[in-house]
CSV table of C-alpha atoms in Angstrom, one decimal:
chain,number,residue,atom,x,y,z
A,133,MET,CA,84.3,110.6,93.9
A,134,ALA,CA,86.8,108.1,92.4
A,135,THR,CA,88.2,105.5,94.7
A,136,ALA,CA,91.8,104.1,94.6
A,137,LYS,CA,92.1,100.9,92.7
A,138,ILE,CA,95.8,100.3,93.3
A,139,SER,CA,97.0,97.2,95.2
A,140,LYS,CA,99.5,97.9,97.9
A,141,VAL,CA,102.2,95.2,98.6
A,142,GLU,CA,105.5,94.8,100.3
A,143,TRP,CA,108.7,94.4,98.3
A,144,THR,CA,108.8,90.7,99.1
A,145,ASP,CA,105.4,90.2,97.3
A,146,VAL,CA,105.8,92.5,94.3
A,147,THR,CA,105.2,91.1,90.8
A,148,PRO,CA,105.4,92.9,87.5
A,149,ALA,CA,102.5,95.0,86.4
A,150,PRO,CA,102.0,97.6,83.7
A,151,VAL,CA,102.6,100.4,86.2
A,152,VAL,CA,104.4,99.9,89.6
A,153,LEU,CA,104.8,102.8,92.1
A,154,VAL,CA,107.6,102.2,94.6
A,155,SER,CA,107.0,104.7,97.3
A,156,GLY,CA,108.6,105.6,100.7
A,157,PRO,CA,112.0,106.7,102.0
A,158,GLU,CA,113.7,103.3,102.6
A,159,GLU,CA,116.0,102.8,99.6
A,160,PHE,CA,116.9,99.3,100.6
A,161,PHE,CA,113.4,98.0,100.1
A,162,ALA,CA,113.0,100.0,96.9
A,163,ASP,CA,116.2,98.5,95.4
A,164,ARG,CA,115.0,95.0,96.4
A,165,ALA,CA,111.6,95.6,94.8
A,166,SER,CA,113.2,96.8,91.6
A,167,GLN,CA,115.6,93.9,91.5
A,168,ARG,CA,112.8,91.4,92.1
A,169,ILE,CA,110.7,92.8,89.3
A,170,ARG,CA,113.7,92.6,86.9
A,171,GLU,CA,114.5,89.1,87.9
A,172,LEU,CA,110.9,87.9,87.4
A,173,LEU,CA,110.7,89.6,84.0
A,174,ARG,CA,114.0,88.1,83.0
A,175,GLU,CA,112.8,84.6,83.9
A,176,ALA,CA,109.8,85.0,81.7
A,177,HIS,CA,111.6,87.0,78.9
A,178,ALA,CA,115.3,86.5,78.4
A,179,GLU,CA,115.2,89.2,75.7
A,180,LEU,CA,113.9,91.9,78.1
A,181,GLU,CA,115.1,95.4,77.4
A,182,VAL,CA,115.8,97.6,80.5
A,183,HIS,CA,115.8,101.4,80.3
A,184,ASP,CA,116.6,103.8,83.1
A,185,VAL,CA,115.1,107.3,83.2
A,186,ASP,CA,115.9,110.2,85.5
A,187,ALA,CA,112.7,112.0,86.1
A,188,ALA,CA,114.5,115.2,87.2
A,189,SER,CA,116.2,115.7,83.8
A,190,TYR,CA,113.4,114.2,81.7
A,191,GLY,CA,112.7,115.7,78.3
A,192,ALA,CA,109.2,115.8,76.7
A,193,GLY,CA,108.4,112.6,74.7
A,194,GLU,CA,111.2,110.5,76.1
A,195,LEU,CA,108.8,108.0,77.8
A,196,PHE,CA,106.8,107.4,74.6
A,197,THR,CA,110.0,106.9,72.5
A,198,ILE,CA,111.3,104.2,74.9
A,199,ALA,CA,107.9,102.5,75.1
A,200,SER,CA,107.2,102.5,71.4
A,201,PRO,CA,107.2,99.0,69.7
A,202,SER,CA,110.5,97.9,68.3
A,203,LEU,CA,111.1,95.7,65.2
A,204,PHE,CA,111.2,92.5,67.3
A,205,ALA,CA,108.7,93.7,69.9
A,206,GLU,CA,111.0,92.8,72.9
A,207,PRO,CA,109.3,93.2,76.3
A,208,ARG,CA,110.5,96.3,78.2
A,209,LEU,CA,111.2,97.4,81.8
A,210,ILE,CA,111.3,101.2,82.2
A,211,ARG,CA,112.7,102.2,85.6
A,212,VAL,CA,112.2,105.9,86.5
A,213,THR,CA,114.1,107.4,89.5
A,214,GLY,CA,113.7,110.7,91.2
A,215,VAL,CA,110.0,111.1,90.7
A,216,GLU,CA,109.9,113.4,93.8
A,217,LYS,CA,112.2,115.8,91.7
A,218,CYS,CA,110.5,115.2,88.3
A,219,SER,CA,110.3,117.8,85.6
A,220,ASP,CA,106.9,119.2,84.5
A,221,ALA,CA,107.3,117.4,81.2
A,222,PHE,CA,107.6,114.1,83.0
A,223,ILE,CA,104.4,114.7,85.0
A,224,GLU,CA,102.5,115.4,81.8
A,225,ASP,CA,103.8,112.5,79.8
A,226,ALA,CA,103.5,110.0,82.7
A,227,LYS,CA,99.9,111.0,83.3
A,228,ARG,CA,99.2,110.4,79.6
A,229,TYR,CA,101.1,107.2,79.5
A,230,ILE,CA,99.4,105.5,82.5
A,231,ALA,CA,96.0,106.1,81.0
A,232,GLU,CA,97.0,103.7,78.2
A,233,PRO,CA,100.2,101.8,79.1
A,234,ALA,CA,102.2,100.1,76.3
A,235,GLU,CA,101.8,96.4,75.8
A,236,ASP,CA,104.6,94.1,77.2
A,237,THR,CA,106.0,97.0,79.1
A,238,THR,CA,106.5,97.5,82.9
A,239,LEU,CA,106.9,101.0,84.1
A,240,VAL,CA,108.4,101.4,87.6
A,241,LEU,CA,108.2,104.8,89.2
A,242,ARG,CA,110.4,105.5,92.3
A,243,HIS,CA,109.1,108.2,94.6
A,244,THR,CA,110.7,108.8,98.0
A,245,THR,CA,108.9,111.6,99.9
A,246,GLY,CA,107.5,115.0,99.3
A,247,GLN,CA,104.7,116.7,97.4
A,248,ARG,CA,106.3,117.1,94.1
A,249,GLY,CA,104.4,115.0,91.5
A,250,LYS,CA,101.4,114.5,93.8
A,251,ALA,CA,99.0,114.8,90.9
A,252,LEU,CA,100.8,112.0,89.1
A,253,LEU,CA,100.9,109.8,92.2
A,254,ASP,CA,97.1,110.3,92.7
A,255,ALA,CA,96.5,109.3,89.1
A,256,VAL,CA,98.7,106.2,89.4
A,257,ARG,CA,96.8,105.2,92.6
A,258,LYS,CA,93.6,105.3,90.7
A,259,THR,CA,94.9,103.3,87.7
A,260,GLN,CA,93.3,99.9,87.2
A,261,GLY,CA,96.0,97.2,87.4
A,262,ALA,CA,98.7,99.3,88.9
A,263,ILE,CA,100.4,98.3,92.2
A,264,GLU,CA,102.2,100.2,94.9
A,265,VAL,CA,105.2,98.9,96.7
A,266,LEU,CA,105.5,100.4,100.2
A,267,CYS,CA,109.0,101.2,101.4
A,268,PRO,CA,108.6,102.7,104.9
A,269,GLU,CA,111.5,103.6,107.2
A,270,LEU,CA,112.0,101.1,110.0
A,271,LYS,CA,111.8,103.3,113.1
A,272,LYS,CA,110.5,100.9,115.7
A,273,ASP,CA,112.7,98.3,117.5
A,274,GLN,CA,110.3,95.5,116.8
A,275,ASP,CA,110.3,96.4,113.1
A,276,ARG,CA,114.1,96.0,112.8
A,277,LEU,CA,113.9,92.7,114.8
A,278,ALA,CA,111.2,91.4,112.4
A,279,PHE,CA,113.3,92.5,109.4
A,280,ALA,CA,116.4,90.6,110.7
A,281,GLN,CA,114.3,87.5,111.3
A,282,ALA,CA,112.9,87.7,107.8
A,283,GLU,CA,116.4,88.1,106.4
A,284,PHE,CA,117.7,85.0,108.0
A,285,ARG,CA,114.6,83.1,106.7
A,286,ARG,CA,115.3,84.4,103.2
A,287,LEU,CA,118.9,83.2,103.5
A,288,GLN,CA,117.5,79.8,104.7
A,289,ALA,CA,119.3,80.2,108.0
A,290,ARG,CA,118.1,79.9,111.6
A,291,ALA,CA,119.1,82.3,114.3
A,292,THR,CA,118.2,82.0,118.0
A,293,PRO,CA,115.9,84.7,119.3
A,294,GLY,CA,118.7,86.0,121.4
A,295,ALA,CA,121.0,86.2,118.4
A,296,VAL,CA,118.5,88.2,116.4
A,297,ARG,CA,117.9,90.5,119.3
A,298,MET,CA,121.6,91.1,119.8
A,299,LEU,CA,122.2,91.7,116.1
A,300,ALA,CA,119.3,94.2,115.9
A,301,ALA,CA,120.6,96.0,118.9
A,302,ALA,CA,124.1,96.1,117.5
A,303,TYR,CA,122.8,97.8,114.4
A,304,SER,CA,120.0,99.9,116.0
A,305,SER,CA,121.4,103.2,114.7
A,306,GLY,CA,122.7,101.8,111.4
A,307,SER,CA,121.0,101.6,108.1
A,308,VAL,CA,118.7,98.7,107.0
A,309,THR,CA,121.4,97.9,104.4
A,310,GLU,CA,124.0,97.5,107.1
A,311,LEU,CA,121.7,95.2,109.1
A,312,ALA,CA,120.9,93.1,106.0
A,313,GLY,CA,124.6,92.9,105.2
A,314,ALA,CA,125.4,91.7,108.8
A,315,CYS,CA,122.8,88.9,108.4
A,316,ALA,CA,124.4,87.8,105.1
A,317,GLN,CA,127.9,88.0,106.5
A,318,LEU,CA,127.0,85.9,109.5
A,319,VAL,CA,125.5,83.2,107.3
A,320,SER,CA,128.5,83.3,105.0
A,321,ASP,CA,131.0,83.1,107.9
A,322,VAL,CA,129.4,80.6,110.3
A,323,GLY,CA,126.7,78.7,108.3
A,324,ARG,CA,123.0,78.4,108.7
A,325,GLU,CA,122.8,78.0,112.5
A,326,ILE,CA,123.4,81.4,114.2
A,327,THR,CA,123.8,81.7,118.0
A,328,GLU,CA,124.3,84.6,120.4
A,329,ASP,CA,128.0,83.7,120.6
A,330,HIS,CA,128.4,84.1,116.8
A,331,VAL,CA,126.7,87.5,116.9
A,332,ASN,CA,128.7,88.6,119.9
A,333,ARG,CA,132.0,87.8,118.2
A,334,ALA,CA,130.8,89.4,114.9
A,335,THR,CA,129.6,92.6,116.6
A,336,GLU,CA,132.4,93.0,119.1
A,337,GLY,CA,133.4,96.6,119.3
A,338,ARG,CA,130.3,98.1,117.9
A,339,VAL,CA,128.8,100.9,120.0
A,340,GLU,CA,125.4,99.4,120.1
A,341,ALA,CA,126.7,96.0,121.1
A,342,SER,CA,128.4,97.5,124.1
A,343,GLY,CA,125.2,99.2,125.1
A,344,PHE,CA,123.3,96.0,124.8
A,345,LYS,CA,125.6,94.3,127.3
A,346,VAL,CA,125.3,97.2,129.7
A,347,ALA,CA,121.5,97.2,129.4
A,348,ASP,CA,121.2,93.4,130.0
A,349,ALA,CA,123.2,93.6,133.2
A,350,ALA,CA,121.4,96.7,134.5
A,351,VAL,CA,117.9,95.3,133.9
A,352,ALA,CA,118.9,92.0,135.5
A,353,GLY,CA,119.8,93.9,138.6
A,354,LYS,CA,123.6,93.2,138.3
A,355,ARG,CA,124.7,96.7,139.4
A,356,ALA,CA,128.5,96.0,139.6
A,357,ASP,CA,128.6,94.2,136.3
A,358,ALA,CA,126.6,96.9,134.6
A,359,LEU,CA,128.8,99.7,135.9
A,360,LEU,CA,132.0,97.8,135.0
A,361,LEU,CA,130.7,97.3,131.4
A,362,LEU,CA,129.6,100.9,131.2
A,363,ARG,CA,133.0,102.2,132.3
A,364,GLN,CA,134.7,99.9,129.8
A,365,ALA,CA,132.4,101.2,127.0
A,366,LEU,CA,133.0,104.8,127.9
A,367,LEU,CA,136.8,104.4,128.2
A,368,GLY,CA,136.7,102.7,124.8
A,369,GLY,CA,135.1,105.8,123.3
A,370,THR,CA,131.5,104.8,123.2
A,371,SER,CA,129.0,107.6,123.5
A,372,PRO,CA,126.4,107.4,126.3
A,373,ILE,CA,123.5,108.1,123.9
A,374,PRO,CA,123.3,104.7,122.2
A,375,ILE,CA,123.7,103.0,125.5
A,376,LEU,CA,120.7,104.9,126.8
A,377,ALA,CA,118.8,104.0,123.5
A,378,VAL,CA,119.2,100.3,124.2
A,379,LEU,CA,118.1,100.7,127.8
A,380,ASN,CA,115.1,102.6,126.6
A,381,MET,CA,114.2,99.8,124.2
A,382,LYS,CA,114.2,97.3,127.0
A,383,LEU,CA,112.2,99.5,129.4
A,384,ARG,CA,109.6,100.1,126.7
A,385,GLY,CA,109.2,96.4,126.2
A,386,MET,CA,108.9,95.8,129.9
A,387,ALA,CA,106.2,98.5,130.3
A,388,ARG,CA,104.1,96.9,127.5
A,389,VAL,CA,103.9,93.5,129.2
A,390,PHE,CA,103.7,94.7,132.8
A,391,GLY,CA,100.7,93.1,134.4
A,392,ALA,CA,99.5,91.5,131.2
A,393,ARG,CA,97.8,88.1,131.2
A,394,GLY,CA,97.9,85.5,128.6
A,395,SER,CA,100.3,83.2,126.6
A,396,SER,CA,103.3,84.6,124.8
A,397,GLY,CA,101.5,84.1,121.6
A,398,GLN,CA,98.4,86.0,122.8
A,399,LEU,CA,100.5,88.8,124.2
A,400,ALA,CA,102.7,89.0,121.1
A,401,LYS,CA,99.6,89.5,119.0
A,402,GLN,CA,98.2,92.1,121.4
A,403,PHE,CA,101.3,94.2,121.6
A,404,GLY,CA,102.7,93.6,118.1
A,405,MET,CA,105.8,91.8,119.4
A,406,ALA,CA,107.4,88.5,118.6
A,407,PRO,CA,106.6,85.7,121.2
A,408,TRP,CA,110.3,85.5,122.2
A,409,MET,CA,110.4,89.3,122.7
A,410,VAL,CA,107.4,88.9,125.1
A,411,ASP,CA,109.2,86.1,126.9
A,412,ARG,CA,112.3,88.3,127.3
A,413,ALA,CA,110.3,91.3,128.5
A,414,LEU,CA,108.4,89.2,131.0
A,415,LYS,CA,111.8,87.8,132.3
A,416,ASP,CA,113.2,91.4,132.5
A,417,ILE,CA,110.2,92.7,134.5
A,418,ARG,CA,110.6,90.3,137.4
A,419,GLY,CA,111.4,92.1,140.6
A,420,TRP,CA,110.0,95.4,139.3
A,421,ARG,CA,107.2,97.4,140.7
A,422,GLU,CA,104.9,99.4,138.5
A,423,GLU,CA,105.8,102.7,140.1
A,424,ASP,CA,109.5,102.0,139.9
A,425,LEU,CA,109.3,101.2,136.2
A,426,ALA,CA,107.4,104.4,135.6
A,427,ARG,CA,110.1,106.4,137.5
A,428,ALA,CA,112.8,104.7,135.4
A,429,ILE,CA,111.0,105.7,132.2
A,430,ASP,CA,110.7,109.3,133.4
A,431,LEU,CA,114.4,109.4,134.4
A,432,ALA,CA,115.3,108.0,130.9
A,433,ALA,CA,113.7,111.1,129.4
A,434,GLU,CA,115.6,113.4,131.8
A,435,THR,CA,118.8,111.5,131.1
A,436,GLU,CA,118.4,112.0,127.4
A,437,TRP,CA,118.0,115.7,127.9
A,438,GLN,CA,121.2,115.7,130.0
A,439,LEU,CA,123.1,113.7,127.4
A,440,LYS,CA,122.1,116.1,124.6
A,441,GLY,CA,123.5,119.2,126.2
A,442,GLY,CA,121.6,119.6,129.5
A,443,SER,CA,124.5,118.4,131.6
A,444,ARG,CA,128.2,119.2,131.8
A,445,ASP,CA,129.0,115.6,132.8
A,446,PRO,CA,127.1,113.2,130.5
A,447,ASP,CA,129.2,110.2,131.8
A,448,TYR,CA,127.9,110.8,135.3
A,449,ALA,CA,124.3,111.2,133.9
A,450,ILE,CA,124.4,107.8,132.2
A,451,GLU,CA,126.1,106.2,135.2
A,452,ARG,CA,123.4,107.5,137.5
A,453,PHE,CA,120.7,106.1,135.2
A,454,VAL,CA,122.3,102.7,134.8
A,455,THR,CA,122.6,102.5,138.6
A,456,PHE,CA,119.0,103.5,139.0
A,457,VAL,CA,117.9,100.8,136.6
A,458,ALA,CA,120.1,98.1,138.2
A,459,LEU,CA,118.5,99.0,141.6
A,460,ARG,CA,115.0,98.3,140.0
A,461,GLY,CA,114.1,101.9,139.7
A,462,ARG,CA,115.0,102.8,143.3
A,463,ASP,CA,117.6,105.5,144.3
A,464,SER,CA,120.8,104.2,145.8
């Protein structure tokens, strides 16, 4: 049985290759990967020819026509989009092409999700010298935090751990593109040293930012402050659902570190968290008992059900939950 020969890389590490498969649902990473490939090829070959092909409307022979040598033999970059919707003609031509790629040509295949073109993808993944750029959706809180940190580093800026955490929370329901744009805007507006105060001013009014303030106060046991912030947010039109989402994020972090032993670095490696995230969770967990934390997590699930149609009064449901958390998981 043949084994896969393809190298799998992240968009930050991609380099030109005869065949590049860009796979996964996150378009932001895919766009960055394609842009990086083009920039690297342009640096090496100012005369680079760039061709864009739509796999869904592809006609037989088109790929070979584009890749055929020209009079001056300029290097080529062929970018193919919509491979998940490709025509039968594209599948057949692409399978033939990758068996013997043209010289001085880079073929980039963009495939999001789905089974269409699976035979082609399998063939690409067994092609010697090909690479695959992984573009996964960022679903976990720590993944979005890590992304924001990486963006600030890429922009040669430094943000405090609290600033990164606040920014990621403010854009927890937004796209990766929005989060990246927020990082770039902050650096443009305030410079290369980003603090929590900068992020607070920049995100003022965002639904998730309001939820972040409520969650911080509740987990810290500041019941009056948490309820005041909650009522202000609800009166301002904020939905209870993102507020619950931020509280859930904090409770999950607390549960991971509860009773754990070791340095921040050791625990970060063990739990797949940044050291400062571990420090924050350890600080948040002070004053909590294990059984109370478990009850809070259970109530979070019940509250989510209530907010999504299980209750006639969602505002009361989130207020009850915030109170419960502020009392360290004990009923008032």
